[in-house]
């Protein structure tokens, strides 16, 4: 069984309260950092840990922190991205609901490292009940001297506020989140300037995912080097995986990076296989924005090696035969699922969530949705499949933020691996309405 | 009248309850001096909590409270999908329709609720008790199919659970 650095105590009764959390070693990283380390030393530990952003992009957190501009007399901010809205991802909700003080502890230690004195948690509006849990925990932290003036006599002051979104996927993109936090529509900003230079209200700002901030706690407690020993190569530490779809036991799991995909799907300690004794058809391993993998590329790479739960192994083969770890939103399809229907479903999602700022994304996501609707509902043509590929090429790389790419890549991957199933929908529209295509054959088996 | 109507700005601002105003002042106070606009989403949630939806008159009041132009409130309220810009039933059922929920039966769930309440998605029951909406991913993918009502998540739903849920909501709204 893997070590758990984040959610080991998640199911302890009362762990959402300050007192119980403290009894289980909570706030040790705040004491260690504020009493014995300089802010730069904390940044150094995070760099050594090799921690990569857990929201999806996988950018090294320590490096992101080191880009933060520190002009004299200008306030800096840490903003926690708790907008968790990538379909397939629900780990941050679990962490915040069960262990609100872990996030608050991470916010204090990280804010100290960055020299931020006013930090914010931006949580999606639909998680209002989680916001209430965080508000209560923040009040407890103030009452116990962990927030406010002169924390633990260190001379360091910090105010922490949690505030809701209003229902917009795009606000998980960090510059859209900042716009939203300023009380505006969530339209992503052009970069540069990056938030590290001009972020919230024009001040230098770091935006980090909930899980990244929580991971700072064990990193400071145990040291960056110890953390980096867990995992494989540049995939260090543990990762929360949200498992959904047709699994015996879906849910949130903390794994050591490097676990095999086989073990994660079928192992007794994890998802225990495909529900109802069905066969695996496909898997989207990192949230709806990453490429789908057909069953023969899920547990093995194209080269035949074991596929591992790491940034590198899930991407092995590039877009031709790989995918991405992304946010860890692990979506599993059984043999009865229709890839065309699912691709249409996600295309509808992106069309709905495009902020409308860039024409290629605003128009392109809508077109893809319409074309996929035709294919799914039996009125598509073979040209529609090429049309989708054309639209794709005109969206990717031509938008301010990555939503356009996130909408285009999954469609491209679905066609790449499941072209036969798309063509079957065109050639046998009647049949496609009455049954599912079933498993696609691996090229070698064909 | 809709926020995009040319006369919208002339609609008289409506009054909020003392409780709502107290909460509004609290959330505005969370932000630094001069940055009160940052509280706008919190404020709109509070307004919707009181009235069930967000009218133009309510948005005009929000503009006055935050010291901003009405258009700044309209553009926000129309961008974020949680805000209902038309009157809704006492219980708004927001069913997740996105991929992971679809894999485990959200299509059937939506059809079942439509039949059970005799309304289509987007409609309200004649007695004003329920409005049915579909929404995109609510971050409960491992526990689908699911829906949200009044910020509460109802997960791993099946027909029996839906029946019980609807009965309980009816009872709570009538008492």
PDB file of C-alpha atoms in Angstrom, chain A residues 87-88 90 93 120 124-128 135 161 163-167 180-186 201 244 246 250 331-332 337 341 345-346 348-349 352-353, chain B residues 26 30-32 35 37-38 40-42 45 75-76 78-82 97-100 102-104 107 136-143 148 151 153 155:
ATOM      1  CA  UNK A  87     -14.688  16.883 -15.885  1.00  0.00           C
ATOM      2  CA  UNK A  88     -13.488  13.744 -14.135  1.00  0.00           C
ATOM      3  CA  UNK A  90     -13.200  15.757  -7.765  1.00  0.00           C
ATOM      4  CA  UNK A  93     -13.433  18.787  -3.065  1.00  0.00           C
ATOM      5  CA  UNK A 120      -7.360  34.027  -1.256  1.00  0.00           C
ATOM      6  CA  UNK A 124     -16.292  27.070  -7.400  1.00  0.00           C
ATOM      7  CA  UNK A 125     -19.742  28.356  -6.416  1.00  0.00           C
ATOM      8  CA  UNK A 126     -21.324  24.916  -6.584  1.00  0.00           C
ATOM      9  CA  UNK A 127     -19.097  23.867  -3.657  1.00  0.00           C
ATOM     10  CA  UNK A 128     -20.861  26.359  -1.356  1.00  0.00           C
ATOM     11  CA  UNK A 135     -14.935  29.500   6.540  1.00  0.00           C
ATOM     12  CA  UNK A 161     -10.276  34.801   2.611  1.00  0.00           C
ATOM     13  CA  UNK A 163     -14.700  33.387  -1.894  1.00  0.00           C
ATOM     14  CA  UNK A 164     -16.999  31.639  -4.394  1.00  0.00           C
ATOM     15  CA  UNK A 165     -17.191  31.522  -8.177  1.00  0.00           C
ATOM     16  CA  UNK A 166     -20.466  31.483 -10.043  1.00  0.00           C
ATOM     17  CA  UNK A 167     -20.397  28.493 -12.358  1.00  0.00           C
ATOM     18  CA  UNK A 180     -13.298  36.611 -11.685  1.00  0.00           C
ATOM     19  CA  UNK A 181     -11.714  37.345  -8.320  1.00  0.00           C
ATOM     20  CA  UNK A 182     -11.701  41.010  -9.316  1.00  0.00           C
ATOM     21  CA  UNK A 183     -15.458  40.757  -9.850  1.00  0.00           C
ATOM     22  CA  UNK A 184     -15.510  40.480 -13.631  1.00  0.00           C
ATOM     23  CA  UNK A 185     -16.417  37.992 -16.355  1.00  0.00           C
ATOM     24  CA  UNK A 186     -13.937  35.143 -16.509  1.00  0.00           C
ATOM     25  CA  UNK A 201      -5.333  43.882  -8.905  1.00  0.00           C
ATOM     26  CA  UNK A 244     -14.827   7.751 -12.208  1.00  0.00           C
ATOM     27  CA  UNK A 246     -17.513   2.204 -15.005  1.00  0.00           C
ATOM     28  CA  UNK A 250     -14.705   4.797  -8.084  1.00  0.00           C
ATOM     29  CA  UNK A 331     -12.331   8.280 -16.436  1.00  0.00           C
ATOM     30  CA  UNK A 332     -12.932   4.638 -17.332  1.00  0.00           C
ATOM     31  CA  UNK A 337     -19.978   2.839 -23.949  1.00  0.00           C
ATOM     32  CA  UNK A 341     -21.654   9.855 -27.923  1.00  0.00           C
ATOM     33  CA  UNK A 345     -20.901  15.045 -24.862  1.00  0.00           C
ATOM     34  CA  UNK A 346     -17.494  16.570 -24.095  1.00  0.00           C
ATOM     35  CA  UNK A 348     -20.961  20.120 -25.932  1.00  0.00           C
ATOM     36  CA  UNK A 349     -19.262  20.809 -22.606  1.00  0.00           C
ATOM     37  CA  UNK A 352     -20.975  25.577 -23.383  1.00  0.00           C
ATOM     38  CA  UNK A 353     -17.928  26.694 -21.419  1.00  0.00           C
TER      39      UNK A 353
ATOM     40  CA  UNK B  26     -19.794  41.079   5.674  1.00  0.00           C
ATOM     41  CA  UNK B  30     -13.509  40.611   3.246  1.00  0.00           C
ATOM     42  CA  UNK B  31     -11.788  42.620   0.501  1.00  0.00           C
ATOM     43  CA  UNK B  32      -9.458  45.613   0.802  1.00  0.00           C
ATOM     44  CA  UNK B  35     -11.824  46.412  -4.101  1.00  0.00           C
ATOM     45  CA  UNK B  37     -16.288  44.729  -6.637  1.00  0.00           C
ATOM     46  CA  UNK B  38     -14.491  41.462  -5.846  1.00  0.00           C
ATOM     47  CA  UNK B  40     -19.901  40.622  -6.583  1.00  0.00           C
ATOM     48  CA  UNK B  41     -20.283  36.845  -6.992  1.00  0.00           C
ATOM     49  CA  UNK B  42     -20.829  36.374  -3.258  1.00  0.00           C
ATOM     50  CA  UNK B  45     -25.397  34.306  -4.523  1.00  0.00           C
ATOM     51  CA  UNK B  75     -22.238  41.302 -17.626  1.00  0.00           C
ATOM     52  CA  UNK B  76     -21.231  39.240 -14.629  1.00  0.00           C
ATOM     53  CA  UNK B  78     -25.188  36.762 -17.450  1.00  0.00           C
ATOM     54  CA  UNK B  79     -21.734  35.139 -17.700  1.00  0.00           C
ATOM     55  CA  UNK B  80     -21.885  32.806 -14.706  1.00  0.00           C
ATOM     56  CA  UNK B  81     -24.341  29.963 -15.159  1.00  0.00           C
ATOM     57  CA  UNK B  82     -25.346  29.550 -11.526  1.00  0.00           C
ATOM     58  CA  UNK B  97     -25.012  15.841 -17.835  1.00  0.00           C
ATOM     59  CA  UNK B  98     -21.255  15.763 -18.502  1.00  0.00           C
ATOM     60  CA  UNK B  99     -19.207  12.709 -19.609  1.00  0.00           C
ATOM     61  CA  UNK B 100     -18.382  10.893 -16.358  1.00  0.00           C
ATOM     62  CA  UNK B 102     -23.238  10.145 -18.579  1.00  0.00           C
ATOM     63  CA  UNK B 103     -21.149   6.959 -18.362  1.00  0.00           C
ATOM     64  CA  UNK B 104     -23.089   5.946 -15.273  1.00  0.00           C
ATOM     65  CA  UNK B 107     -29.310  10.465 -19.506  1.00  0.00           C
ATOM     66  CA  UNK B 136     -22.095  20.831 -16.815  1.00  0.00           C
ATOM     67  CA  UNK B 137     -19.738  18.918 -14.504  1.00  0.00           C
ATOM     68  CA  UNK B 138     -20.292  19.606 -10.807  1.00  0.00           C
ATOM     69  CA  UNK B 139     -17.143  17.839  -9.609  1.00  0.00           C
ATOM     70  CA  UNK B 140     -18.843  14.728  -8.245  1.00  0.00           C
ATOM     71  CA  UNK B 141     -17.790  12.377 -11.055  1.00  0.00           C
ATOM     72  CA  UNK B 142     -17.085   9.359  -8.851  1.00  0.00           C
ATOM     73  CA  UNK B 143     -20.522   9.539  -7.279  1.00  0.00           C
ATOM     74  CA  UNK B 148     -27.538  19.695  -7.035  1.00  0.00           C
ATOM     75  CA  UNK B 151     -26.141  23.879  -2.889  1.00  0.00           C
ATOM     76  CA  UNK B 153     -25.401  17.353  -3.691  1.00  0.00           C
ATOM     77  CA  UNK B 155     -25.331  11.510  -5.418  1.00  0.00           C
TER      78      UNK B 155
END
